[in-house]
CSV table of C-alpha atoms in Angstrom, one decimal:
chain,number,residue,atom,x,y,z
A,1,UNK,CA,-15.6,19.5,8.6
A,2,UNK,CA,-15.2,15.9,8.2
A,3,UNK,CA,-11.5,14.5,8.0
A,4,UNK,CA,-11.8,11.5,5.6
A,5,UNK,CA,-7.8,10.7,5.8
A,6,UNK,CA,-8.3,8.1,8.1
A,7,UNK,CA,-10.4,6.1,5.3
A,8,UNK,CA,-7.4,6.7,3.2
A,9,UNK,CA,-5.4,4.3,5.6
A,10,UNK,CA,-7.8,1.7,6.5
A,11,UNK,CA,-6.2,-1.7,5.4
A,12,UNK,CA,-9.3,-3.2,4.1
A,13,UNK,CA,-9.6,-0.2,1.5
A,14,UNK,CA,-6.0,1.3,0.8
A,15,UNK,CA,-3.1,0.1,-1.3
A,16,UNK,CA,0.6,1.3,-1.8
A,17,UNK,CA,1.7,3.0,-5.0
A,18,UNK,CA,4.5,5.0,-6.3
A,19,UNK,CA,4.4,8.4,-7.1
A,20,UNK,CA,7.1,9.7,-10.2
A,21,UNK,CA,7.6,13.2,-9.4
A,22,UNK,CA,9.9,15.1,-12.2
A,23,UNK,CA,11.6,18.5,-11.4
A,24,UNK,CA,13.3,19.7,-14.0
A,25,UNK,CA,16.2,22.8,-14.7
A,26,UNK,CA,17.7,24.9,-17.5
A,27,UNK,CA,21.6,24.4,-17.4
A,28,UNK,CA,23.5,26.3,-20.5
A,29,UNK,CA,20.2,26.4,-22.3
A,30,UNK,CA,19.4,22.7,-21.8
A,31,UNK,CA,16.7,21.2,-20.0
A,32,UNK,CA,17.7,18.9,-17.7
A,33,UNK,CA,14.5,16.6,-15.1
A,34,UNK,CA,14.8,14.7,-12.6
A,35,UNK,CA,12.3,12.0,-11.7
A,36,UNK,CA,12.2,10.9,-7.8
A,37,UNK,CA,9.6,7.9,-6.7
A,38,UNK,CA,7.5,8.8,-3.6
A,39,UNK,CA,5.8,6.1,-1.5
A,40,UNK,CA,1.8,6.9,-1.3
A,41,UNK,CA,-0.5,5.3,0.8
A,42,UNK,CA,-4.4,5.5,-0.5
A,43,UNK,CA,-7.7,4.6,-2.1
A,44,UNK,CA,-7.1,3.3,-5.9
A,45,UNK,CA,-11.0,2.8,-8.3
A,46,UNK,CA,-11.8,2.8,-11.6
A,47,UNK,CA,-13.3,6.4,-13.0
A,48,UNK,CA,-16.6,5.9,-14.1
A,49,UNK,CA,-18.3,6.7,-17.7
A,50,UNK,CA,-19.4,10.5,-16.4
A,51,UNK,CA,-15.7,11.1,-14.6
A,52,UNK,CA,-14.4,9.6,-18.3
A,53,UNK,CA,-16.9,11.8,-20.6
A,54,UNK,CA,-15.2,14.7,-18.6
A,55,UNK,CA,-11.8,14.8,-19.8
A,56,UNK,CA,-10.8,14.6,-23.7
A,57,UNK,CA,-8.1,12.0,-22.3
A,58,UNK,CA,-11.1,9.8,-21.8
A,59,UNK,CA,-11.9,9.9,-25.5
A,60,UNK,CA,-8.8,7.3,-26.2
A,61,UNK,CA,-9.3,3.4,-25.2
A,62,UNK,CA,-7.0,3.9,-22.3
A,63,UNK,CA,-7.8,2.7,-18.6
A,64,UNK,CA,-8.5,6.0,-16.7
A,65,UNK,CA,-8.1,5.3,-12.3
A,66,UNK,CA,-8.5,7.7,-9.6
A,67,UNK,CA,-6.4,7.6,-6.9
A,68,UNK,CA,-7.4,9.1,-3.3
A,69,UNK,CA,-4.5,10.6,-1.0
A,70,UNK,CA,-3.3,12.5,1.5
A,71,UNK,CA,-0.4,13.6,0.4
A,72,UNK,CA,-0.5,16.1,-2.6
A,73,UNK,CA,-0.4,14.6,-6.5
A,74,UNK,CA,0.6,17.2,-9.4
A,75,UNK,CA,0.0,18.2,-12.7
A,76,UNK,CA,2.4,20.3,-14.6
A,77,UNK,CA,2.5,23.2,-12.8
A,78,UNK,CA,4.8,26.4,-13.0
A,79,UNK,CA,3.7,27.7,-9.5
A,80,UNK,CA,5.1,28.6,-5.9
A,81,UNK,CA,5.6,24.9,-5.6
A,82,UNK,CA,8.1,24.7,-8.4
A,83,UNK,CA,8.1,23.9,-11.7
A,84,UNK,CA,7.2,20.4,-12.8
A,85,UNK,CA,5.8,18.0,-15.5
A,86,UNK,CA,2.3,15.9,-14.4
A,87,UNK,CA,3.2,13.4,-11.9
A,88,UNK,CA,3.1,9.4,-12.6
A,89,UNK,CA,1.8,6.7,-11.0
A,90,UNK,CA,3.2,3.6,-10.3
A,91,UNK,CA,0.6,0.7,-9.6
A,92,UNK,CA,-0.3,-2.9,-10.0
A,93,UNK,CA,2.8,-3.0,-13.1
A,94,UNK,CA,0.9,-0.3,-14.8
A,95,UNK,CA,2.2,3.6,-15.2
A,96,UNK,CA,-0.5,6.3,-15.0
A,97,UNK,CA,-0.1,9.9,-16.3
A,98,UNK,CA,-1.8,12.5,-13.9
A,99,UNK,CA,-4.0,14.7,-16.0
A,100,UNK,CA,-6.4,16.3,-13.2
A,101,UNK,CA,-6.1,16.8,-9.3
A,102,UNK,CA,-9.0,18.2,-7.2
A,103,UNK,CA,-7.9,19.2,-3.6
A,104,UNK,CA,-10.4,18.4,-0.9
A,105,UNK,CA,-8.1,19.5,1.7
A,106,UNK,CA,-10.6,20.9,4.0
A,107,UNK,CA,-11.8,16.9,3.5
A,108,UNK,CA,-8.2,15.5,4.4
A,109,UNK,CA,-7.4,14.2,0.4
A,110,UNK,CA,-7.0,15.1,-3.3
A,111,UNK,CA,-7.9,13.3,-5.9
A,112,UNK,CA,-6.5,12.5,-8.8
A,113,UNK,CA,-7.3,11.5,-12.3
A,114,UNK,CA,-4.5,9.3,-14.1
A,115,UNK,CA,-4.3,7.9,-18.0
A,116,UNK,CA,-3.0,4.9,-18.5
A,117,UNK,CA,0.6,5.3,-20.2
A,118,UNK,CA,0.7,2.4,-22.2
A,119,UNK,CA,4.7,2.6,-23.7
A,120,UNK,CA,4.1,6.3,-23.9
């Protein structure tokens, strides 16, 4: 299979972005997250009208991006893994909300669908 990873690090294409990732836990019947910032390397694009049509997210006037990585992104998930809320993403000053994740790991990357948070 072709590895695409190394696309994922090429300086003329990549950029830097931070990755909220929120665990939470149930202490005497309260819920209590914590949110830790990961440092992600990858490939950052606009979605495109179809990508958009494709999730009722894309209904609102809201910038929808795509990010490309390596490393794994999250949506809430109750799995496994753990137990966490959707993963957000720090970049260029603006806070995205992940709302879908495909994995291509046979492909070397996942990519991930993020709503722009606007004050949410």
């Amino acid at each position: 299979m072709i590895n695409v990873a190394e696309i994922l690090y090429d300086p003329d294409l990549n950029q830097d972005f931070t990755v909220y990732r929120k665990t939470g836990t149930w202490t005497a019947g309260r819920y209590s997250e914590t949110e830790t910032p990961l440092s992600f390397t990858g490939v950052i694009l606009p979605a495109n009208a179809k990508e958009i049509n494709q999730f009722p997210e894309g209904d609102r006037v809201t910038g929808m991006m795509k990010f490309f990585s390596e490393r794994e992104i999250y949506v809430t998930r109750s799995n496994d893994e753990g137990k966490g809320t959707s993963d957000q993403i720090l970049w260029s000053g603006h806070r995205y909300r992940i709302i879908n994740v495909k994995p291509y790991k046979d492909y070397g990357y996942y990519r991930a669908f993020g709503v722009y948070m606007d004050g949410e």
